[in-house]
PDB file of C-alpha atoms in Angstrom:
ATOM      1  CA  LYS A   1      89.381 125.681  89.285  1.00 57.00           C
ATOM      2  CA  CYS A   2      92.542 124.052  90.553  1.00 67.00           C
ATOM      3  CA  GLY A   3      95.198 122.689  88.202  1.00 74.00           C
ATOM      4  CA  PHE A   4      94.873 119.335  89.947  1.00 89.00           C
ATOM      5  CA  THR A   5      91.132 119.035  89.189  1.00 90.00           C
ATOM      6  CA  LYS A   6      91.774 116.263  86.653  1.00 94.00           C
ATOM      7  CA  GLN A   7      92.689 114.079  89.634  1.00 97.00           C
ATOM      8  CA  TYR A   8      88.945 113.571  90.174  1.00 96.00           C
ATOM      9  CA  ALA A   9      89.011 111.196  87.186  1.00 97.00           C
ATOM     10  CA  GLU A  10      92.004 109.313  88.613  1.00 98.00           C
ATOM     11  CA  LEU A  11      90.341 109.107  92.025  1.00 98.00           C
ATOM     12  CA  GLU A  12      87.206 107.698  90.407  1.00 98.00           C
ATOM     13  CA  LYS A  13      89.324 105.149  88.518  1.00 98.00           C
ATOM     14  CA  ILE A  14      90.936 103.741  91.666  1.00 98.00           C
ATOM     15  CA  TYR A  15      87.614 103.945  93.519  1.00 98.00           C
ATOM     16  CA  LYS A  16      86.033 101.664  90.911  1.00 98.00           C
ATOM     17  CA  GLN A  17      89.095  99.417  90.886  1.00 98.00           C
ATOM     18  CA  TYR A  18      89.143  98.754  94.644  1.00 98.00           C
ATOM     19  CA  LYS A  19      85.610  99.499  95.892  1.00 98.00           C
ATOM     20  CA  ALA A  20      84.486  95.855  95.830  1.00 98.00           C
ATOM     21  CA  GLN A  21      87.341  95.062  98.242  1.00 98.00           C
ATOM     22  CA  GLY A  22      86.078  97.582 100.794  1.00 96.00           C
ATOM     23  CA  PHE A  23      88.057 100.631  99.655  1.00 98.00           C
ATOM     24  CA  GLU A  24      86.434 104.036 100.020  1.00 98.00           C
ATOM     25  CA  ILE A  25      87.301 107.520  98.838  1.00 98.00           C
ATOM     26  CA  LEU A  26      85.836 110.479 100.675  1.00 98.00           C
ATOM     27  CA  GLY A  27      86.030 113.855  98.942  1.00 97.00           C
ATOM     28  CA  PHE A  28      86.216 117.007 101.059  1.00 97.00           C
ATOM     29  CA  PRO A  29      86.162 120.189  98.979  1.00 95.00           C
ATOM     30  CA  CYS A  30      87.593 123.348 100.526  1.00 94.00           C
ATOM     31  CA  ASN A  31      87.971 126.959  99.471  1.00 92.00           C
ATOM     32  CA  ASP A  32      91.127 127.628 101.501  1.00 94.00           C
ATOM     33  CA  PHE A  33      93.566 127.817  98.580  1.00 92.00           C
ATOM     34  CA  GLY A  34      93.158 130.828  96.340  1.00 84.00           C
ATOM     35  CA  GLY A  35      89.357 130.670  96.463  1.00 84.00           C
ATOM     36  CA  GLN A  36      89.411 127.898  93.854  1.00 83.00           C
ATOM     37  CA  GLU A  37      86.265 126.174  95.143  1.00 82.00           C
ATOM     38  CA  PRO A  38      83.717 129.017  95.341  1.00 80.00           C
ATOM     39  CA  GLY A  39      80.638 126.999  94.356  1.00 90.00           C
ATOM     40  CA  THR A  40      77.921 125.693  96.629  1.00 94.00           C
ATOM     41  CA  ASN A  41      78.103 122.106  97.857  1.00 95.00           C
ATOM     42  CA  GLU A  42      75.487 121.145  95.267  1.00 95.00           C
ATOM     43  CA  GLU A  43      77.372 122.881  92.431  1.00 95.00           C
ATOM     44  CA  ILE A  44      80.606 121.135  93.402  1.00 94.00           C
ATOM     45  CA  ALA A  45      78.953 117.699  93.501  1.00 94.00           C
ATOM     46  CA  GLU A  46      77.295 118.316  90.126  1.00 95.00           C
ATOM     47  CA  PHE A  47      80.579 119.530  88.574  1.00 94.00           C
ATOM     48  CA  CYS A  48      82.421 116.424  89.798  1.00 95.00           C
ATOM     49  CA  SER A  49      79.707 114.078  88.596  1.00 96.00           C
ATOM     50  CA  LEU A  50      79.148 115.651  85.172  1.00 96.00           C
ATOM     51  CA  ASN A  51      82.782 116.345  84.292  1.00 95.00           C
ATOM     52  CA  PHE A  52      84.585 113.414  85.906  1.00 97.00           C
ATOM     53  CA  GLY A  53      81.919 110.776  86.586  1.00 97.00           C
ATOM     54  CA  VAL A  54      82.570 110.938  90.329  1.00 98.00           C
ATOM     55  CA  THR A  55      80.502 108.404  92.269  1.00 98.00           C
ATOM     56  CA  PHE A  56      82.466 108.377  95.534  1.00 98.00           C
ATOM     57  CA  PRO A  57      81.007 110.411  98.426  1.00 97.00           C
ATOM     58  CA  MET A  58      81.579 114.163  98.271  1.00 96.00           C
ATOM     59  CA  PHE A  59      81.092 115.958 101.557  1.00 97.00           C
ATOM     60  CA  ASP A  60      80.204 119.591 102.177  1.00 96.00           C
ATOM     61  CA  LYS A  61      83.041 122.108 101.984  1.00 96.00           C
ATOM     62  CA  VAL A  62      85.308 122.139 105.027  1.00 97.00           C
ATOM     63  CA  LYS A  63      88.013 124.387 106.429  1.00 97.00           C
ATOM     64  CA  VAL A  64      91.391 122.655 106.349  1.00 97.00           C
ATOM     65  CA  LEU A  65      93.487 125.583 107.596  1.00 96.00           C
ATOM     66  CA  GLY A  66      93.387 128.071 110.445  1.00 94.00           C
ATOM     67  CA  ASP A  67      91.802 128.251 113.860  1.00 93.00           C
ATOM     68  CA  ASP A  68      88.453 126.978 112.554  1.00 94.00           C
ATOM     69  CA  LYS A  69      90.005 123.940 110.831  1.00 96.00           C
ATOM     70  CA  ASP A  70      87.661 120.946 110.798  1.00 97.00           C
ATOM     71  CA  SER A  71      88.529 118.435 113.547  1.00 96.00           C
ATOM     72  CA  LEU A  72      89.071 115.661 110.973  1.00 97.00           C
ATOM     73  CA  PHE A  73      91.778 117.713 109.308  1.00 96.00           C
ATOM     74  CA  GLU A  74      93.340 118.520 112.655  1.00 95.00           C
ATOM     75  CA  LEU A  75      93.793 114.761 113.140  1.00 95.00           C
ATOM     76  CA  LEU A  76      94.999 114.179 109.576  1.00 96.00           C
ATOM     77  CA  THR A  77      97.601 116.954 109.759  1.00 96.00           C
ATOM     78  CA  ASN A  78      98.826 116.384 113.308  1.00 95.00           C
ATOM     79  CA  ASN A  79      99.538 112.744 114.171  1.00 94.00           C
ATOM     80  CA  SER A  80     102.412 110.440 115.022  1.00 94.00           C
ATOM     81  CA  VAL A  81     102.563 108.840 111.561  1.00 94.00           C
ATOM     82  CA  THR A  82     102.680 111.808 109.197  1.00 91.00           C
ATOM     83  CA  GLY A  83     103.747 114.454 111.713  1.00 92.00           C
ATOM     84  CA  LYS A  84     102.452 117.978 112.092  1.00 94.00           C
ATOM     85  CA  SER A  85     102.144 119.874 108.831  1.00 95.00           C
ATOM     86  CA  ASN A  86      99.324 121.882 107.312  1.00 95.00           C
ATOM     87  CA  ILE A  87      97.790 120.917 104.009  1.00 96.00           C
ATOM     88  CA  LYS A  88      99.685 122.822 101.318  1.00 95.00           C
ATOM     89  CA  TRP A  89      97.154 122.772  98.461  1.00 94.00           C
ATOM     90  CA  ASN A  90      94.052 121.106  97.037  1.00 94.00           C
ATOM     91  CA  PHE A  91      94.040 117.360  96.362  1.00 96.00           C
ATOM     92  CA  GLU A  92      96.255 116.185  99.205  1.00 97.00           C
ATOM     93  CA  LYS A  93      95.480 112.558  99.860  1.00 98.00           C
ATOM     94  CA  PHE A  94      95.473 110.564 103.097  1.00 98.00           C
ATOM     95  CA  ILE A  95      95.423 106.782 103.383  1.00 98.00           C
ATOM     96  CA  ILE A  96      93.478 105.576 106.415  1.00 98.00           C
ATOM     97  CA  ASP A  97      93.471 101.930 107.501  1.00 97.00           C
ATOM     98  CA  LYS A  98      90.444  99.795 108.380  1.00 96.00           C
ATOM     99  CA  GLU A  99      90.746 100.830 112.027  1.00 96.00           C
ATOM    100  CA  GLY A 100      90.690 104.540 111.171  1.00 95.00           C
ATOM    101  CA  ASN A 101      94.403 105.209 111.654  1.00 96.00           C
ATOM    102  CA  VAL A 102      96.397 107.476 109.361  1.00 97.00           C
ATOM    103  CA  VAL A 103      98.808 105.312 107.342  1.00 97.00           C
ATOM    104  CA  ASP A 104     100.333 107.846 104.951  1.00 98.00           C
ATOM    105  CA  ARG A 105      99.881 111.184 103.279  1.00 98.00           C
ATOM    106  CA  PHE A 106     100.533 112.324  99.729  1.00 98.00           C
ATOM    107  CA  ARG A 107     100.844 115.892  98.481  1.00 97.00           C
ATOM    108  CA  SER A 108      98.864 117.186  95.518  1.00 96.00           C
ATOM    109  CA  ILE A 109     101.628 116.444  93.026  1.00 96.00           C
ATOM    110  CA  THR A 110     101.301 112.674  93.625  1.00 98.00           C
ATOM    111  CA  THR A 111      98.598 111.362  91.331  1.00 97.00           C
ATOM    112  CA  PRO A 112      95.936 109.100  92.854  1.00 98.00           C
ATOM    113  CA  ASP A 113      96.773 106.271  90.451  1.00 96.00           C
ATOM    114  CA  SER A 114     100.516 106.429  91.153  1.00 98.00           C
ATOM    115  CA  LYS A 115     102.255 103.182  92.084  1.00 98.00           C
ATOM    116  CA  LYS A 116     103.082 104.632  95.521  1.00 98.00           C
ATOM    117  CA  ILE A 117      99.411 105.071  96.330  1.00 98.00           C
ATOM    118  CA  THR A 118      97.966 101.976  94.652  1.00 98.00           C
ATOM    119  CA  SER A 119     100.613  99.720  96.228  1.00 98.00           C
ATOM    120  CA  LEU A 120      99.768 101.074  99.664  1.00 98.00           C
ATOM    121  CA  ILE A 121      96.038 100.620  99.033  1.00 98.00           C
ATOM    122  CA  GLU A 122      96.644  96.993  98.062  1.00 98.00           C
ATOM    123  CA  ILE A 123      98.767  96.379 101.166  1.00 98.00           C
ATOM    124  CA  GLU A 124      96.100  97.858 103.430  1.00 98.00           C
ATOM    125  CA  LEU A 125      93.277  95.948 101.738  1.00 98.00           C
ATOM    126  CA  SER A 126      95.176  92.676 102.189  1.00 97.00           C
ATOM    127  CA  LYS A 127      95.297  93.071 105.980  1.00 95.00           C
TER     128      LYS A 127
END
């Protein structure tokens, strides 16, 4: 497991805090970084639910690097707002506005409940 795995709990915290205002978190597991997500989709969902109380949607594993990168991650990592840069590690976070546009991107080291992220969420929800 990844050293950032505890961020599931922080993600769940902000999900519960802002969900009633229309905020969503979408989880996309991948196994592109050191093989740290080897489980099946069902095992991953169960792990997140049992260990961190995750209730936000968890999607099937996706490729976020390479020629077979999922098209969503091509858009997230190559756009006019955040530039062109591959995902560096697990638990990168992207803020998307109500119209589906990329607003900002945060590397793994930035915790989901950081002031940088929660302030931006509040700004976007107020629009």
